[in-house]
Amino acid sequence: MYIEFFQLREMPFSITPDPAYLYMSPRHQEALGHLLYGTGQYGGFVQLTGEVGTGKTTIVRTLLEQRLDKVDVAFVHNPRLNEQEFVQAICDELGVAYPREQLTLKTLIDALNEHLLRTHAEGRRTVLIIDEAQNLQPEVLEQVRLLTNLETAKEKLLRIMLIGQPELSALLARPDLRQLASRITARFHLTPLGARETAEYIEHRLKVAGSHGEVFTPQAMEEIHRYTKGVPRLINIVCDRALLGAYAQNARRITPEIVRKAAREAIGQLPDEFDPHARRRWRWIEFGWAAALLLSLALLAWSLTRHHDAATAPAAKVTSPPSAAVAATNESPAPAPAAAAAAPPAAAVADPAADFAMLEQTAEPLGAVMSRLIRLWDSKIVVPRGENVCAALKRERLECYRGHGSWADLTQMNRPTILTLDLPSSGAQNFLLTGLDAQSASFATAYGPVRVPLASLDGVWNGEFLLLWRRGTAETYIGPQTRGASVAYLWRRLAALDGVTPPTPLPTRFGPQLGDALTQFQKTRGLVADGVAGIRTLIALGDEVPQTPTLAAAADGTP
C-alpha cells in the first residue's frame, strides 16, 4: 500500500525473520560470534538468550546461511517433545537411518552415535541447535546432557546450542539441572537496542528495502525507541504502522506525532508515556546493558585467547563483515603466486574464471582488510584486541557505514570500500576497493593492486558494502528542524565545495536559503535532491577535507 508512495522495493518492517535485513549491532555481532565459535573445532555447549523480539531467531537463520565448512546442522524448531521424540527429531534432521519398527530411545541413540562417529571420521562436525529451549521439559534437558557424553578421546561428537528467552537461564539454574548448566562453555544474553542503534536499525532496513532518503525524522526515531524500548520486533510493528499512517496523510516525512499515534494503535499506550521519571530510569537501564556488553566482550576475548593461538593477530580485529556473513580470523595469508600480484591491463576483457582465480589467490582475512582500510584514513589508529572496531573508530570521529547499492553508488560516495565477493571456490571473501571506473574495479591486497572487470564482479557481488567516513558534526541528519552548530557546519562546507556565500553572521537555524543551497549541491553530486543532509550527503560534504581517501585518488589501484 505505501511501498510505491515511499518508492520502496518491498515492505521494510516485516516481523518475519529475514537475514537480509539483519542489522548487526555490537550485541548482534557478539551473539553471532558466539554461535560461530560454537560450530568450530573447539566449540562445545553454547547458550544464547534474549527477550522476545530481540532477534535471536534471525541471528540463528543468519548462521544457517553461512557456508560453514564441513559442518552438519540439526535444527529443532519445536522443543515440546518427549525424550524419544526429541532424539528422533535430531536423527531426522541429520538423515540418520534407524529401524522404524519397535523403535526405542536406545536404538535411536545407538544409530545417532554411529552416525556421529562416521561423520567425525570424515572430518565433519555436527551441530545441534534447539530454538525456544525454555520450553524443554527437564527430562528432555537431561537427555541433552546425556547427548554431550557422545565423544571421542579428544573432542565432543555433538556441539549443542540452546536458544531461548531469559526463562531458559532460570530453568538451567535449577539444582536438578546443575550438571547440564556446568557443561555450558559460552553464554550470551542479547539485549535490546540503544537509542542510536534504534535509529541505525530503522535506516538500515529502509535502505535494504530501497529507500534513498530520510523517511523518519530524528525526533520520530527517538519516539520509536521510547515506545519500543529498542526491541526490534516492536520497532518493526511501530514503523510499519507509522509508514501506513504517513501514507494515509500523504506525508513524505514521518514526525513524532505520527509515531505516537502509530504506537498507540499498534501496541497500546505505554505506562511511562506520562511518567516524567521514565526516561531517566531507561537511561540507567541502558547503562546497565552497556556494562553487560563490555563484560561479554571481555569474556569472549578470554575464551578465544584460551582456545586459539593469537600470535599472528592483525592490527585491527573485525567482529562483523559488511554482509555479516564471514567471521574475522587471525590467519596470515599464504604467499601468492607471482602472477597474482600483477594487475591485468585496464582494458582487459572479462574472463570470470581467471578473474576469480586471481581474487581467490589474493584473498585475506577480514581483519587484515579492515586494517588496510583504517590505515588509508590514519596510520596511527590502533584498535585494541577484542574491541568492536566500529565502536573504537567512533572515538577517532570515523564512522562505519554499511549499505546496499550499485557501482554508481560507490562512485558517487567516492570512498575506499570493503566488498564481500561470493567466489565460486572459496565462498565469501572480503576485498578492499580502492579504485573504480566504468569498466573495472581496483582492489588493494597484500600482494599489490589487482584490477578486475566489472563484468566479472557483477555475478559475485550482492551490492552490500562497508566504508568509513569522517564525521564533521554530531548530527547524522540535518534538516528544517535542526538548530545549532550543525547548521553553521553545513554553510562552511557548502562555501568550501560549491563557492556558496553564506550569510553573515552564520545562522544557527536551518532556513529555506540553506535548503536551496543544499539541494543544488546534491544535484551536482548525483545525490537525492531533497534539501536535507543525511549520511550520504554528509559523506559528500567531507570531500577535499585533508586526509580523506577517495576512490579517485586511488584510481590506479594503489592505496
Coordinates of C-alpha atoms in Angstrom, one line a residue:
M1 CA 0.0 0.0 0.0
Y2 CA 2.7 2.5 1.0
I3 CA 5.5 0.8 -0.9
E4 CA 5.1 2.9 -4.1
F5 CA 4.4 6.0 -2.1
F6 CA 7.8 5.9 -0.4
Q7 CA 9.5 4.4 -3.6
L8 CA 10.4 1.1 -1.9
R9 CA 11.0 -2.3 -3.4
E10 CA 9.3 -4.2 -0.6
M11 CA 8.0 -3.8 3.0
P12 CA 11.0 -2.9 5.1
F13 CA 9.5 -3.7 8.5
S14 CA 8.0 -7.2 8.2
I15 CA 8.1 -9.1 11.5
T16 CA 9.1 -12.3 9.7
P17 CA 12.8 -13.0 10.5
D18 CA 14.8 -12.3 7.3
P19 CA 18.6 -12.4 7.5
A20 CA 18.8 -10.0 4.5
Y21 CA 17.5 -7.3 6.9
L22 CA 19.7 -8.2 9.9
Y23 CA 21.2 -5.1 11.5
M24 CA 24.5 -6.1 13.2
S25 CA 24.6 -4.0 16.3
P26 CA 27.6 -4.8 18.6
R27 CA 25.3 -7.0 20.6
H28 CA 24.2 -9.0 17.5
Q29 CA 27.8 -9.2 16.3
E30 CA 28.8 -10.8 19.6
A31 CA 25.8 -13.1 19.6
L32 CA 26.7 -14.3 16.1
G33 CA 30.3 -14.6 17.1
H34 CA 29.3 -16.9 20.0
L35 CA 27.3 -19.1 17.6
L36 CA 30.1 -19.3 15.1
Y37 CA 32.5 -20.2 17.9
G38 CA 30.2 -23.0 18.9
T39 CA 30.4 -24.5 15.4
G40 CA 34.2 -24.5 15.4
Q41 CA 36.7 -27.2 16.3
Y42 CA 36.7 -26.2 20.0
G43 CA 33.1 -25.3 20.2
G44 CA 31.1 -27.1 22.9
F45 CA 27.9 -26.1 24.5
V46 CA 26.6 -22.5 23.8
Q47 CA 23.6 -20.7 25.4
L48 CA 22.0 -17.7 23.7
T49 CA 19.2 -15.9 25.5
G50 CA 17.2 -12.7 24.8
E51 CA 13.8 -11.2 25.3
V52 CA 11.0 -11.8 22.8
G53 CA 11.7 -10.0 19.6
T54 CA 15.3 -9.1 20.1
G55 CA 16.5 -11.0 17.0
K56 CA 17.6 -14.4 18.3
T57 CA 15.8 -16.4 15.5
T58 CA 17.2 -14.0 12.8
I59 CA 20.7 -14.5 14.1
V60 CA 20.3 -18.3 14.0
R61 CA 19.0 -18.1 10.4
T62 CA 22.0 -15.9 9.5
L63 CA 24.2 -18.6 11.0
L64 CA 22.4 -21.3 8.9
E65 CA 23.1 -19.2 5.8
Q66 CA 26.8 -19.2 6.4
R67 CA 28.8 -21.5 4.2
L68 CA 30.2 -23.4 7.2
D69 CA 32.9 -25.7 6.0
K70 CA 32.3 -29.4 6.9
V71 CA 29.5 -28.7 9.4
D72 CA 26.2 -30.6 9.6
V73 CA 23.4 -28.8 11.4
A74 CA 20.3 -30.3 13.1
F75 CA 17.8 -27.5 13.9
V76 CA 15.0 -28.5 16.3
H77 CA 12.2 -25.9 16.0
N78 CA 9.6 -27.4 18.3
P79 CA 11.1 -28.4 21.7
R80 CA 7.7 -29.6 23.1
L81 CA 8.7 -33.2 22.7
N82 CA 9.3 -36.2 24.9
E83 CA 12.8 -37.7 25.1
Q84 CA 12.3 -40.3 22.3
E85 CA 10.6 -37.8 20.0
F86 CA 13.4 -35.3 20.7
V87 CA 16.2 -37.7 19.7
Q88 CA 14.1 -38.9 16.7
A89 CA 13.8 -35.3 15.5
I90 CA 17.6 -35.0 15.7
C91 CA 18.1 -38.1 13.7
D92 CA 15.6 -37.0 11.1
E93 CA 17.3 -33.6 10.8
L94 CA 20.7 -35.3 10.2
G95 CA 19.3 -38.0 7.9
V96 CA 20.3 -40.8 10.3
A97 CA 19.0 -44.2 9.3
Y98 CA 17.3 -46.1 12.2
P99 CA 14.8 -49.0 12.4
R100 CA 11.2 -47.9 12.2
E101 CA 9.7 -50.9 13.9
Q102 CA 9.9 -51.5 17.7
L103 CA 11.6 -48.1 18.0
T104 CA 13.2 -47.3 21.4
L105 CA 15.3 -44.5 22.8
K106 CA 18.3 -46.8 22.9
T107 CA 18.1 -47.8 19.2
L108 CA 17.8 -44.1 18.3
I109 CA 20.9 -43.1 20.4
D110 CA 22.9 -46.0 19.1
A111 CA 22.1 -45.0 15.5
L112 CA 22.9 -41.4 16.2
N113 CA 26.2 -42.3 17.9
E114 CA 27.2 -44.5 14.9
H115 CA 26.3 -41.6 12.5
L116 CA 28.4 -39.1 14.5
L117 CA 31.4 -41.4 14.7
R118 CA 31.2 -41.9 10.9
T119 CA 31.0 -38.1 10.1
H120 CA 33.7 -37.4 12.6
A121 CA 36.0 -39.9 10.8
E122 CA 35.2 -38.0 7.6
G123 CA 36.4 -34.8 9.2
R124 CA 32.9 -33.2 9.6
R125 CA 31.4 -31.6 12.7
T126 CA 27.8 -31.8 13.8
V127 CA 25.9 -29.0 15.5
L128 CA 22.5 -29.3 17.2
I129 CA 20.5 -26.0 17.5
I130 CA 17.5 -26.0 19.8
D131 CA 15.2 -23.0 19.4
E132 CA 12.7 -21.9 22.1
A133 CA 14.8 -24.0 24.5
Q134 CA 13.0 -22.5 27.6
N135 CA 10.1 -24.8 26.6
L136 CA 12.1 -28.0 27.0
Q137 CA 10.9 -30.4 29.7
P138 CA 13.5 -31.2 32.5
E139 CA 13.6 -34.8 31.3
V140 CA 14.5 -33.7 27.8
L141 CA 17.2 -31.4 29.1
E142 CA 18.6 -34.3 30.9
Q143 CA 18.7 -36.2 27.6
V144 CA 20.5 -33.2 26.1
R145 CA 23.1 -33.6 28.9
L146 CA 23.5 -37.3 28.0
L147 CA 24.0 -36.4 24.4
T148 CA 27.0 -34.4 25.4
N149 CA 28.6 -37.7 26.5
L150 CA 28.9 -38.8 22.9
E151 CA 32.6 -38.1 22.3
T152 CA 35.9 -39.4 21.2
A153 CA 39.1 -39.4 23.3
K154 CA 39.8 -35.8 22.2
E155 CA 36.5 -34.0 21.4
K156 CA 32.7 -34.0 21.6
L157 CA 30.9 -35.5 18.7
L158 CA 27.9 -33.2 19.1
R159 CA 28.1 -29.4 19.6
I160 CA 24.9 -28.1 21.1
M161 CA 23.3 -24.6 21.1
L162 CA 20.4 -23.7 23.3
I163 CA 18.5 -20.6 22.1
G164 CA 15.7 -19.2 24.3
Q165 CA 14.1 -16.5 26.3
P166 CA 15.5 -15.4 29.7
E167 CA 13.4 -18.1 31.4
L168 CA 16.0 -20.6 30.0
S169 CA 18.6 -19.2 32.4
A170 CA 16.2 -19.6 35.3
L171 CA 15.4 -23.2 34.2
L172 CA 19.1 -24.2 34.0
A173 CA 19.7 -22.7 37.4
R174 CA 17.5 -25.5 39.0
P175 CA 19.5 -27.8 41.3
D176 CA 18.5 -30.9 39.4
L177 CA 19.9 -29.4 36.1
R178 CA 23.2 -28.2 37.6
Q179 CA 25.2 -30.9 35.8
L180 CA 23.8 -29.6 32.4
A181 CA 24.5 -26.0 33.3
S182 CA 28.1 -26.8 34.3
R183 CA 28.8 -28.0 30.8
I184 CA 27.8 -24.8 29.0
T185 CA 31.1 -23.2 27.8
A186 CA 29.8 -19.9 26.4
R187 CA 26.8 -17.8 27.4
F188 CA 25.4 -14.6 25.8
H189 CA 22.3 -12.5 26.6
L190 CA 21.0 -10.4 23.7
T191 CA 19.7 -7.1 24.9
P192 CA 17.5 -4.5 23.1
L193 CA 19.0 -1.7 21.0
G194 CA 20.0 1.7 22.4
A195 CA 18.6 4.9 21.1
R196 CA 21.3 5.5 18.5
E197 CA 21.2 1.8 17.4
T198 CA 17.4 2.0 17.0
A199 CA 17.9 4.9 14.5
E200 CA 20.6 3.0 12.7
Y201 CA 18.4 -0.1 12.6
I202 CA 15.5 1.8 11.1
E203 CA 17.7 3.5 8.5
H204 CA 19.4 0.1 7.6
R205 CA 16.1 -1.7 7.0
L206 CA 14.8 1.2 4.8
K207 CA 18.0 1.2 2.7
V208 CA 17.7 -2.6 2.2
A209 CA 14.1 -2.1 1.0
G210 CA 15.3 0.6 -1.5
S211 CA 14.9 3.9 0.3
H212 CA 17.2 6.7 -0.8
G213 CA 16.2 9.4 1.6
E214 CA 15.5 10.1 5.2
V215 CA 11.9 8.9 5.9
F216 CA 11.8 9.2 9.7
T217 CA 12.9 12.5 11.3
P218 CA 15.5 12.1 14.2
Q219 CA 12.8 13.1 16.7
A220 CA 10.5 10.4 15.3
M221 CA 13.1 7.8 15.7
E222 CA 13.7 8.9 19.3
E223 CA 10.0 8.4 20.0
I224 CA 10.1 5.0 18.4
H225 CA 12.9 4.0 20.8
R226 CA 10.9 5.4 23.7
Y227 CA 7.8 3.4 22.9
T228 CA 9.6 0.1 21.9
K229 CA 12.5 0.2 24.4
G230 CA 14.7 -0.9 21.5
V231 CA 13.1 -4.3 20.9
P232 CA 13.5 -4.9 17.1
R233 CA 10.1 -6.7 16.7
L234 CA 8.3 -3.8 18.3
I235 CA 10.3 -1.3 16.2
N236 CA 9.1 -3.2 13.1
I237 CA 5.5 -3.1 14.2
V238 CA 5.5 0.6 15.1
C239 CA 7.5 1.7 11.9
D240 CA 5.2 -0.3 9.7
R241 CA 2.1 1.3 11.2
A242 CA 3.8 4.8 11.0
L243 CA 4.5 4.3 7.3
L244 CA 0.9 3.4 6.8
G245 CA -0.3 6.4 8.8
A246 CA 2.0 8.7 6.8
Y247 CA 0.7 7.3 3.6
A248 CA -2.9 8.0 4.7
Q249 CA -2.0 11.6 5.5
N250 CA 0.0 12.0 2.3
A251 CA 3.1 12.9 4.4
R252 CA 6.5 12.2 3.0
R253 CA 8.3 12.6 6.3
I254 CA 7.3 10.8 9.5
T255 CA 7.1 13.0 12.5
P256 CA 6.9 12.2 16.3
E257 CA 3.2 12.9 16.1
I258 CA 2.7 10.2 13.5
V259 CA 4.8 7.8 15.6
R260 CA 2.9 8.4 18.8
K261 CA -0.4 7.7 17.0
A262 CA 1.0 4.6 15.3
A263 CA 2.4 3.2 18.6
R264 CA -0.9 3.7 20.4
E265 CA -2.7 1.9 17.6
A266 CA -0.2 -0.9 17.2
I267 CA 0.9 -1.7 20.8
G268 CA -1.2 0.4 23.0
Q269 CA -0.5 3.3 25.3
L270 CA 2.7 2.6 27.3
P271 CA 2.7 3.0 31.1
D272 CA 5.6 5.5 31.0
E273 CA 4.0 7.8 28.5
F274 CA 3.1 10.3 31.2
D275 CA 5.7 9.4 33.7
P276 CA 8.4 12.2 34.0
H277 CA 10.9 9.8 35.6
A278 CA 10.6 7.0 33.0
R279 CA 13.3 8.3 30.6
R280 CA 15.7 8.7 33.5
R281 CA 15.1 5.1 34.6
W282 CA 15.6 4.0 31.0
R283 CA 19.0 5.7 30.8
W284 CA 20.1 3.8 33.8
I285 CA 18.9 0.5 32.2
E286 CA 20.8 1.3 29.0
F287 CA 23.9 2.0 31.2
G288 CA 23.5 -1.5 32.7
W289 CA 23.2 -3.0 29.2
A290 CA 26.4 -1.3 28.1
A291 CA 28.2 -2.6 31.2
A292 CA 26.9 -6.1 30.4
L293 CA 28.1 -5.8 26.8
L294 CA 31.6 -4.8 28.0
L295 CA 31.7 -7.8 30.3
S296 CA 30.5 -10.1 27.5
L297 CA 33.3 -8.8 25.2
A298 CA 35.9 -9.4 27.8
L299 CA 34.6 -13.0 28.4
L300 CA 34.6 -13.7 24.6
A301 CA 38.1 -12.4 24.2
W302 CA 39.3 -14.6 27.1
S303 CA 37.5 -17.6 25.6
L304 CA 39.1 -17.1 22.2
T305 CA 42.5 -16.5 23.6
R306 CA 42.3 -19.7 25.6
H307 CA 41.4 -21.8 22.6
H308 CA 43.3 -20.1 19.7
D309 CA 46.8 -19.0 19.1
A310 CA 46.7 -15.2 18.8
A311 CA 50.3 -14.7 17.9
T312 CA 49.6 -13.6 14.3
A313 CA 46.6 -11.4 15.1
P314 CA 46.2 -8.4 12.7
A315 CA 46.3 -4.8 14.0
A316 CA 42.6 -4.5 13.8
K317 CA 40.2 -7.3 14.5
V318 CA 36.8 -7.1 13.0
T319 CA 33.8 -8.7 14.6
S320 CA 31.4 -8.5 11.7
P321 CA 31.9 -8.2 7.9
P322 CA 29.8 -6.0 5.6
S323 CA 27.4 -8.8 4.9
A324 CA 27.5 -10.2 8.4
A325 CA 28.3 -13.5 6.7
V326 CA 32.0 -14.0 7.4
A327 CA 33.8 -14.2 10.8
A328 CA 37.1 -12.4 11.2
T329 CA 40.2 -14.7 11.5
N330 CA 43.7 -14.3 12.7
E331 CA 45.3 -16.3 9.9
S332 CA 48.0 -14.8 7.8
P333 CA 47.6 -15.3 4.0
A334 CA 49.9 -17.8 2.3
P335 CA 52.3 -16.4 -0.3
A336 CA 50.5 -15.9 -3.6
P337 CA 51.9 -16.9 -7.0
A338 CA 53.8 -14.2 -8.8
A339 CA 51.1 -13.9 -11.4
A340 CA 48.5 -12.9 -8.8
A341 CA 50.4 -9.8 -7.8
A342 CA 50.2 -8.2 -11.3
A343 CA 47.1 -6.3 -12.2
P344 CA 45.6 -7.0 -15.6
P345 CA 45.6 -4.3 -18.2
A346 CA 42.9 -1.6 -17.7
A347 CA 41.2 -2.6 -21.0
A348 CA 41.3 -6.4 -20.2
V349 CA 38.4 -8.4 -21.5
A350 CA 36.4 -10.1 -18.7
D351 CA 37.4 -13.7 -18.1
P352 CA 35.5 -14.6 -15.0
A353 CA 37.3 -17.9 -14.3
A354 CA 40.7 -16.3 -14.5
D355 CA 39.5 -13.2 -12.5
F356 CA 38.0 -15.4 -9.8
A357 CA 41.2 -17.5 -9.6
M358 CA 43.2 -14.3 -9.2
L359 CA 41.0 -13.0 -6.4
E360 CA 41.0 -16.3 -4.6
Q361 CA 44.8 -16.3 -4.6
T362 CA 45.0 -12.8 -3.1
A363 CA 42.1 -13.2 -0.5
E364 CA 43.0 -12.2 3.1
P365 CA 41.2 -12.4 6.4
L366 CA 38.7 -9.7 7.1
G367 CA 40.9 -8.3 9.9
A368 CA 43.7 -7.6 7.5
V369 CA 41.4 -6.0 5.0
M370 CA 39.9 -3.8 7.7
S371 CA 43.3 -2.8 9.0
R372 CA 44.3 -1.7 5.5
L373 CA 41.2 0.4 5.2
I374 CA 41.8 2.1 8.5
R375 CA 45.4 2.8 7.6
L376 CA 44.2 4.7 4.5
W377 CA 42.5 7.1 6.9
D378 CA 45.0 7.3 9.7
S379 CA 48.1 5.0 10.0
K380 CA 48.3 5.8 13.8
I381 CA 44.9 4.3 14.7
V382 CA 45.2 1.0 16.6
V383 CA 42.1 -0.9 17.6
P384 CA 42.6 -2.8 20.9
R385 CA 42.4 -6.5 20.6
G386 CA 38.9 -7.8 21.3
E387 CA 37.2 -4.4 20.9
N388 CA 34.5 -3.8 18.4
V389 CA 36.2 -2.0 15.5
C390 CA 33.4 0.4 14.5
A391 CA 32.8 1.4 18.1
A392 CA 36.5 2.1 18.6
L393 CA 36.7 4.1 15.4
K394 CA 34.0 6.5 16.7
R395 CA 36.4 7.8 19.2
E396 CA 38.5 9.0 16.2
R397 CA 35.4 10.5 14.6
L398 CA 35.4 7.8 12.0
E399 CA 32.0 6.1 11.3
C400 CA 31.3 2.7 9.7
Y401 CA 28.6 2.9 7.1
R402 CA 27.1 -0.3 5.9
G403 CA 24.7 -0.1 3.0
H404 CA 23.4 -1.7 -0.2
G405 CA 23.8 -0.2 -3.6
S406 CA 25.3 -0.3 -7.1
W407 CA 28.7 0.6 -8.7
A408 CA 27.2 4.0 -9.4
D409 CA 26.5 4.5 -5.6
L410 CA 30.1 3.6 -4.8
T411 CA 31.4 6.0 -7.5
Q412 CA 29.2 8.8 -6.0
M413 CA 30.3 8.2 -2.4
N414 CA 33.9 8.0 -3.7
R415 CA 35.4 6.3 -0.7
P416 CA 37.6 3.1 -0.3
T417 CA 35.1 0.3 0.4
I418 CA 35.1 -3.2 1.7
L419 CA 33.1 -5.6 -0.6
T420 CA 32.2 -9.2 0.2
L421 CA 32.5 -11.3 -3.0
D422 CA 30.9 -14.7 -3.2
L423 CA 33.7 -16.5 -5.1
P424 CA 32.9 -19.9 -6.7
S425 CA 35.6 -22.0 -5.0
S426 CA 36.3 -20.2 -1.7
G427 CA 32.9 -18.7 -0.9
A428 CA 32.5 -15.2 0.7
Q429 CA 35.8 -13.3 0.7
N430 CA 36.5 -9.6 1.6
F431 CA 38.4 -7.2 -0.6
L432 CA 39.3 -3.5 -0.3
L433 CA 38.1 -1.5 -3.3
T434 CA 40.4 1.4 -3.9
G435 CA 39.7 2.4 -7.4
L436 CA 36.6 2.3 -9.7
D437 CA 35.9 3.3 -13.3
A438 CA 33.3 2.5 -15.9
Q439 CA 35.0 -0.8 -16.8
S440 CA 36.9 -2.2 -13.8
A441 CA 37.5 -2.1 -10.1
S442 CA 40.8 -2.0 -8.4
F443 CA 41.5 -3.8 -5.1
A444 CA 44.4 -3.3 -2.7
T445 CA 45.9 -6.6 -1.5
A446 CA 48.9 -7.7 0.4
Y447 CA 50.4 -8.8 -3.0
G448 CA 49.8 -5.5 -4.7
P449 CA 46.9 -3.9 -6.7
V450 CA 44.5 -6.2 -8.5
R451 CA 42.2 -4.9 -11.2
V452 CA 39.1 -6.9 -12.3
P453 CA 36.5 -6.0 -15.0
L454 CA 33.1 -5.1 -13.5
A455 CA 31.5 -7.7 -15.9
S456 CA 33.2 -10.4 -13.8
L457 CA 32.2 -8.9 -10.5
D458 CA 28.5 -8.4 -11.2
G459 CA 27.8 -12.1 -10.6
V460 CA 29.6 -12.3 -7.3
W461 CA 28.8 -9.0 -5.5
N462 CA 25.4 -8.7 -4.0
G463 CA 25.5 -4.9 -3.5
E464 CA 26.5 -4.8 0.2
F465 CA 29.4 -2.7 1.2
L466 CA 31.1 -1.2 4.2
L467 CA 33.0 2.1 4.1
L468 CA 34.4 4.6 6.6
W469 CA 33.6 8.3 6.6
R470 CA 34.7 11.1 8.9
R471 CA 32.0 12.9 10.9
G472 CA 32.2 16.7 10.7
T473 CA 29.3 17.3 13.0
A474 CA 27.5 15.5 15.8
E475 CA 24.3 15.1 13.7
T476 CA 23.6 12.4 11.2
Y477 CA 20.5 14.2 9.9
I478 CA 20.3 18.0 9.4
G479 CA 17.0 19.4 8.2
P480 CA 14.4 22.1 8.8
Q481 CA 14.1 21.4 12.5
T482 CA 17.8 21.4 13.2
R483 CA 19.3 24.1 15.3
G484 CA 22.9 24.9 16.5
A485 CA 26.5 24.3 15.3
S486 CA 25.5 21.7 12.6
V487 CA 23.8 24.4 10.6
A488 CA 26.9 26.5 10.6
Y489 CA 28.9 23.5 9.6
L490 CA 26.7 23.0 6.5
W491 CA 27.2 26.6 5.4
R492 CA 31.0 26.3 5.8
R493 CA 31.2 23.1 3.8
L494 CA 29.0 24.4 1.0
A495 CA 31.1 27.5 0.8
A496 CA 34.3 25.4 0.6
L497 CA 32.9 22.9 -2.0
D498 CA 30.4 24.9 -4.1
G499 CA 31.6 28.5 -3.6
V500 CA 28.3 29.4 -1.8
T501 CA 28.4 32.7 0.0
P502 CA 26.9 32.1 3.5
P503 CA 25.0 34.8 5.4
T504 CA 26.9 36.9 8.0
P505 CA 26.9 36.0 10.8
L506 CA 26.5 32.3 10.2
P507 CA 22.9 31.2 11.0
T508 CA 22.3 28.6 13.7
R509 CA 18.8 27.8 12.3
F510 CA 18.1 25.7 9.2
G511 CA 16.3 28.0 6.8
P512 CA 15.0 28.0 3.2
Q513 CA 18.2 29.6 1.9
L514 CA 20.3 26.7 3.3
G515 CA 17.8 24.2 1.9
D516 CA 18.1 25.6 -1.6
A517 CA 21.9 25.7 -1.4
L518 CA 22.0 22.1 -0.2
T519 CA 19.6 21.0 -2.9
Q520 CA 21.9 22.5 -5.6
F521 CA 24.9 20.7 -4.0
Q522 CA 23.0 17.4 -4.1
K523 CA 22.1 17.8 -7.7
T524 CA 25.7 18.4 -8.8
R525 CA 26.9 15.4 -6.8
G526 CA 24.3 13.0 -8.0
L527 CA 22.5 12.7 -4.7
V528 CA 18.8 12.6 -3.9
A529 CA 18.0 16.4 -4.1
D530 CA 15.7 16.6 -1.0
G531 CA 17.3 19.6 0.6
V532 CA 18.3 17.8 3.8
A533 CA 21.6 16.3 4.9
G534 CA 21.5 12.6 5.6
I535 CA 24.5 10.3 5.8
R536 CA 25.3 10.2 2.1
T537 CA 25.1 14.0 1.8
L538 CA 27.4 14.3 4.9
I539 CA 29.8 11.9 3.3
A540 CA 29.9 14.1 0.2
L541 CA 30.4 17.2 2.3
G542 CA 33.6 15.6 3.6
D543 CA 35.2 15.8 0.1
E544 CA 38.5 17.7 -0.1
V545 CA 39.0 17.5 3.6
P546 CA 42.7 16.7 4.3
Q547 CA 43.5 13.0 4.9
T548 CA 40.2 11.9 3.3
P549 CA 41.0 9.0 1.0
T550 CA 38.9 8.7 -2.2
L551 CA 38.5 6.2 -5.0
A552 CA 39.5 8.9 -7.5
A553 CA 42.9 9.3 -5.7
A554 CA 43.4 5.5 -5.9
A555 CA 42.3 5.0 -9.4
D556 CA 45.5 3.1 -10.3
G557 CA 44.7 0.6 -7.5
T558 CA 47.5 1.9 -5.2
P559 CA 46.4 2.5 -1.6

